[in-house]
Amino acid sequence: MIIKMNKIYYYFVLFGTLMACSGSDSKDGATQEEQSDSVQTTTAATSTYPTNVYFGDTHLHTELSMDAGAFGNRIGLDEAYKFAKGEAVTSSSGLTAKLSRPLDFLVVADHSDGMGLFQALFNKEEWVLQYPQGKRWSKLIEDGEGAVAALELIKHFSQGTLEMNPNDPKLMRSVWDMTVDAAEKYNDPGKFTAFIGYEWTSLIAGNNLHRVVIYRDNEEKARGHIPYTMGNGGSADPEDLWTNLEQYEANTNGQVLAIPHNGNLSNGIMFMETAVDGREFDKAYVDRRAQWEPLYEITQIKGDGEAHPFLSPNDEFADFENWDKGNLDLSAAKTEAMLEGEYGRSALKLGLKLKSKLGTNPYKFGFIGSTDSHTTLATADDNLFFGKASNVEPSKERWKHPFITSDKASIMTWETVASGYAAVWATENTREAIWDAMNRKETYGTTGSRMQVRFFGGWSFSDEDLAGDWVKSGYDKGVPMGGDLKEGLDKTPSFIVHALMDPEYGSLDRVQVIKGWMEADGTLQEKVYDVVWSGDRAIDANGKVPSVGNSVNLEDGSWDNSIGATELSKVWVDPDFDPALEAFYYVRVIEIPTPRWTLYDKLQYGAELSEEVPLTMTQRGYTSPIWYSPK
Amino acid sequence: MKKLLKEPLLHFVLIGAVFFLLYSWVGTDQTEKGHITIDESDLDEIVSKFDMQWKRAPTEAELIAIVAKRVEEEVFYQEALLMNLDHNDEIIKRRLSQKMQSLSNDIASVIEPTDKELQAHYKNHSDRYMQEASFTLYQVFFSPDKRNNWRKDAELALPSIQQMNMEDALQIGDAIALPKVFKNTTEFHIERQMGSSFTQALKAIETGSWSGPIESGYGAHLVYIESKEEEKVAPFATVKKQVLEDLNFDKQQEVQSQVYKSLEKKYTIEIDVNSALYSEDFINRMKTEIRGN
């Protein structure tokens, strides 16, 4: 009875309050005069092909990801979007963060497994405390040892030894609702795209098979479809993820795609010739992989995944921010035999072989870059790098913090890379247009620079095309990055390559075309061509363009753009073309050296770095390939 | 009658009545001591939740197991309440106080603001709804790729370009994959293409003649601003959605603090600290601040 009285009292209070509030705003509610609807139209008339490249991050974690929360992330969805849109935000460690230029789109991709679990540990909810692990981690978090808890959590999750069900459906439902609501709130067609998405966190004995899932659709379709997990009713097998995506499309008529990342931490199982259950690929497998996974995230904070010097000994640029010590939790060390199944370039080659065997190329993907930041802050700029997780936000000491450590090896924080962004050539900045461009692979990945890169393949490009409206010629007479060259007959393919520097990064050293092909006997080959470069450097005895040099002043972080070029373009014809062989071509753009984030830490915070820590790096762009097929 | 239906007071009373009925009805069958009922609505709820997670209905054995678990939970819960185990539990306190707050949020969000309220909010907070400056401008470029003294060359070209018609003027300088013309383009879109130092420099340039050179990350530019629309308040229609979100948010905050104030009146709050560790000044400050908000 008493309880009831109190309830009545409470509602009584509410009524009174609401009435008071409703009065307050309407008092000064003088009606606004009708404003003339003179909305300014921007930019040029709509054309049938994309004239703008949009930069974004398809892979950002907030406090809702269990590991992010455990590492001390205390900021969430609102901050993620506000920051991406260019507003200043206070980071978890209390620093003010603001992008020098806003992003055009964002995918908040929190881990589906354990969505909201950290909040449960933080709030000491009964259901997690009944497990010894839950008790231990809650205590650690309370004592300010969240990072230790996080590492243990990841370790147990990746080894499948979690005691609790991290995917309590009630918890997931409410967290997914929040995620969807925030994307709807911040999506602003024409100006900023907020995609609905999540990360499916598949690990097989610590080997990374993660995928980011991105919906083309709005909340009406995506809300009802709870993210697919690895544990507790989900699966670690990508084929089961694809089944889940198929179900989504069948039930809703919606569209969705998945982007794998960090093959470099998969110990060779990201790109194989057999499924994870050990059976040989069949036609159904390769068809499904090609359908659901049109892109690969080629560069991010946990290492660059284009090429490896062991696989590409003749490529002097292959040794670049590679992570090759082991798998995601370093529970197993890396061997050379694993490398082929880990890198973007080797996978593209393997795809040609599988196509000749099965008729479909399962590794026919384009490239994007993204951050995989766990700080809620999509920072890929070296002069504004908030690190992989909130425990390594900018500070004097962070560089020497061990990032992953085991009895096999250690990866230190200085080895993390301030990378990367996804660049998408889309007809407009909307979910539909950007998703469609991703699906047709008209994309490239950068390590953080916003360089503009174009790549067209055709059968009749010549230097005259560059003098006129070459973008129009590119689309009229050829295909853009991500496309297919067919029906060449006895002609030789020609390509328009074009790169414009990012006005706030370094100028351009060179533009290269990387070709991969399969010989008639089945051997897989690759070759790197220097196509156009800055200055008047002559090709040396090894057939290479000599180094552009390094103009970075290590005392103040400045550099001299005049050693590189503002813009590089050329029509390139394949000198070694054989019309009988399957091949692919993609462009790699390399900037002149500029300061790496470690140098900014040294100059801004006085970090006392050891000798082995690199202070400069070259920003890069990797375009999606154009494929040639004789059939 | 129609007028009466538009009366906000009536809305509050009706909504309040609905909530009251709902809560009192839901409340009774569960709080009766020593008695636990599982009815068909409980089963329906369990089945639909199961379906949501596993995409199928539970088997009979699964359903029985879930109900058994739930009964066990309820028994422990009731006994725990009897033993007052919920008292002085930090987590339960936090959870219940959040629940109180979300009740007031629910109610605040049920009431849709009228157009009049939206207009007023828009007017009172016009600084939140600014539309950025936009330009119609022409630019020609002097490239460091093609010249040793690109800035100087741009300076030298300035007097002659002033005399040219626009068509000829745009032939001056070096080609680059950047637009030469921006028509009614917002500062945001210009900056995406040209970088921030370019848009910064635009602010100091007069309209109606060629100026420069101004420096971007690419090189040097001469710029002709034909027209410029200063930053202004965006038309209501274009920001209505945002105004609605802001107003709802502000309202929630206000309802929450009003509810707290009303409830707090029921309590006498005593700060009873007698220790040399805390100065009298500090205690007095604490008293006024806690009572004052």
PDB file of N, CA, C and O in Angstrom, chain A residues 3 16 18 21 43 45 96 123 136 142 255 257 263 295 335 369 465 468 485 488 527 598:
ATOM      1  N   ILE A   3       3.777   1.492  -1.032  1.00  0.00           N
ATOM      2  CA  ILE A   3       4.418   1.595  -2.336  1.00  0.00           C
ATOM      3  C   ILE A   3       3.525   2.340  -3.324  1.00  0.00           C
ATOM      4  O   ILE A   3       3.942   3.238  -4.019  1.00  0.00           O
ATOM      5  N   GLY A  16       3.115  18.048 -12.447  1.00  0.00           N
ATOM      6  CA  GLY A  16       3.374  19.441 -12.099  1.00  0.00           C
ATOM      7  C   GLY A  16       4.581  19.957 -12.855  1.00  0.00           C
ATOM      8  O   GLY A  16       4.547  21.029 -13.468  1.00  0.00           O
ATOM      9  N   LEU A  18       5.963  18.836 -15.620  1.00  0.00           N
ATOM     10  CA  LEU A  18       5.791  18.939 -17.057  1.00  0.00           C
ATOM     11  C   LEU A  18       4.999  20.172 -17.422  1.00  0.00           C
ATOM     12  O   LEU A  18       5.294  20.843 -18.393  1.00  0.00           O
ATOM     13  N   CYS A  21       7.242  23.099 -17.300  1.00  0.00           N
ATOM     14  CA  CYS A  21       8.178  23.141 -18.413  1.00  0.00           C
ATOM     15  C   CYS A  21       7.507  23.542 -19.703  1.00  0.00           C
ATOM     16  O   CYS A  21       8.033  24.303 -20.488  1.00  0.00           O
ATOM     17  N   THR A  43      28.213  22.949 -55.244  1.00  0.00           N
ATOM     18  CA  THR A  43      28.929  22.217 -56.312  1.00  0.00           C
ATOM     19  C   THR A  43      28.132  21.992 -57.610  1.00  0.00           C
ATOM     20  O   THR A  43      26.978  22.332 -57.724  1.00  0.00           O
ATOM     21  N   ALA A  45      26.535  20.502 -61.247  1.00  0.00           N
ATOM     22  CA  ALA A  45      25.366  19.692 -61.564  1.00  0.00           C
ATOM     23  C   ALA A  45      25.701  18.206 -61.412  1.00  0.00           C
ATOM     24  O   ALA A  45      26.844  17.798 -61.543  1.00  0.00           O
ATOM     25  N   THR A  96      41.711  17.337 -25.201  1.00  0.00           N
ATOM     26  CA  THR A  96      40.805  17.840 -26.224  1.00  0.00           C
ATOM     27  C   THR A  96      41.288  17.349 -27.578  1.00  0.00           C
ATOM     28  O   THR A  96      42.465  17.448 -27.900  1.00  0.00           O
ATOM     29  N   ASN A 123      29.657  -1.841 -13.908  1.00  0.00           N
ATOM     30  CA  ASN A 123      28.540  -1.629 -12.981  1.00  0.00           C
ATOM     31  C   ASN A 123      28.389  -2.776 -11.991  1.00  0.00           C
ATOM     32  O   ASN A 123      27.452  -2.797 -11.214  1.00  0.00           O
ATOM     33  N   ARG A 136      36.992 -11.065 -10.819  1.00  0.00           N
ATOM     34  CA  ARG A 136      38.368 -10.598 -10.911  1.00  0.00           C
ATOM     35  C   ARG A 136      38.448  -9.328 -11.766  1.00  0.00           C
ATOM     36  O   ARG A 136      39.093  -8.352 -11.385  1.00  0.00           O
ATOM     37  N   GLU A 142      37.861  -1.653 -11.008  1.00  0.00           N
ATOM     38  CA  GLU A 142      37.662  -0.768  -9.865  1.00  0.00           C
ATOM     39  C   GLU A 142      38.998  -0.217  -9.367  1.00  0.00           C
ATOM     40  O   GLU A 142      39.109   0.926  -8.961  1.00  0.00           O
ATOM     41  N   GLN A 255      20.416  -4.563 -48.093  1.00  0.00           N
ATOM     42  CA  GLN A 255      21.719  -4.924 -48.638  1.00  0.00           C
ATOM     43  C   GLN A 255      22.799  -4.727 -47.578  1.00  0.00           C
ATOM     44  O   GLN A 255      22.769  -3.764 -46.816  1.00  0.00           O
ATOM     45  N   LEU A 257      27.228  -5.773 -46.654  1.00  0.00           N
ATOM     46  CA  LEU A 257      28.491  -6.366 -47.087  1.00  0.00           C
ATOM     47  C   LEU A 257      29.426  -6.510 -45.887  1.00  0.00           C
ATOM     48  O   LEU A 257      29.177  -5.937 -44.828  1.00  0.00           O
ATOM     49  N   GLY A 263      44.514  -9.637 -41.904  1.00  0.00           N
ATOM     50  CA  GLY A 263      45.054 -10.925 -42.337  1.00  0.00           C
ATOM     51  C   GLY A 263      46.433 -11.140 -41.722  1.00  0.00           C
ATOM     52  O   GLY A 263      46.844 -12.274 -41.451  1.00  0.00           O
ATOM     53  N   LEU A 295      35.484  -6.008 -50.503  1.00  0.00           N
ATOM     54  CA  LEU A 295      36.605  -5.137 -50.118  1.00  0.00           C
ATOM     55  C   LEU A 295      37.475  -5.819 -49.063  1.00  0.00           C
ATOM     56  O   LEU A 295      37.025  -6.699 -48.337  1.00  0.00           O
ATOM     57  N   THR A 335      55.314 -17.986 -38.957  1.00  0.00           N
ATOM     58  CA  THR A 335      56.343 -18.633 -39.772  1.00  0.00           C
ATOM     59  C   THR A 335      56.239 -18.081 -41.182  1.00  0.00           C
ATOM     60  O   THR A 335      55.192 -17.536 -41.563  1.00  0.00           O
ATOM     61  N   GLY A 369      41.238   1.623 -46.461  1.00  0.00           N
ATOM     62  CA  GLY A 369      41.952   1.663 -45.191  1.00  0.00           C
ATOM     63  C   GLY A 369      40.967   2.131 -44.138  1.00  0.00           C
ATOM     64  O   GLY A 369      39.931   2.700 -44.463  1.00  0.00           O
ATOM     65  N   ASP A 465      44.266  12.101 -74.153  1.00  0.00           N
ATOM     66  CA  ASP A 465      43.183  12.043 -73.173  1.00  0.00           C
ATOM     67  C   ASP A 465      43.498  12.893 -71.949  1.00  0.00           C
ATOM     68  O   ASP A 465      42.612  13.510 -71.366  1.00  0.00           O
ATOM     69  N   GLY A 468      42.653  16.758 -72.204  1.00  0.00           N
ATOM     70  CA  GLY A 468      41.262  17.209 -72.134  1.00  0.00           C
ATOM     71  C   GLY A 468      40.597  16.830 -70.831  1.00  0.00           C
ATOM     72  O   GLY A 468      41.248  16.770 -69.790  1.00  0.00           O
ATOM     73  N   LEU A 485      38.487  -5.494 -67.268  1.00  0.00           N
ATOM     74  CA  LEU A 485      38.830  -5.294 -68.676  1.00  0.00           C
ATOM     75  C   LEU A 485      38.514  -6.573 -69.434  1.00  0.00           C
ATOM     76  O   LEU A 485      39.003  -7.641 -69.083  1.00  0.00           O
ATOM     77  N   GLY A 488      39.581  -7.452 -75.078  1.00  0.00           N
ATOM     78  CA  GLY A 488      40.693  -6.691 -75.625  1.00  0.00           C
ATOM     79  C   GLY A 488      41.169  -7.261 -76.962  1.00  0.00           C
ATOM     80  O   GLY A 488      41.797  -6.576 -77.748  1.00  0.00           O
ATOM     81  N   LYS A 527      54.834  -7.803 -60.454  1.00  0.00           N
ATOM     82  CA  LYS A 527      55.869  -6.854 -60.848  1.00  0.00           C
ATOM     83  C   LYS A 527      55.417  -5.447 -60.471  1.00  0.00           C
ATOM     84  O   LYS A 527      54.238  -5.112 -60.599  1.00  0.00           O
ATOM     85  N   THR A 598      55.355   9.147 -33.934  1.00  0.00           N
ATOM     86  CA  THR A 598      56.354   9.050 -32.870  1.00  0.00           C
ATOM     87  C   THR A 598      57.203  10.332 -32.779  1.00  0.00           C
ATOM     88  O   THR A 598      57.573  10.759 -31.693  1.00  0.00           O
TER      89      THR A 598
END
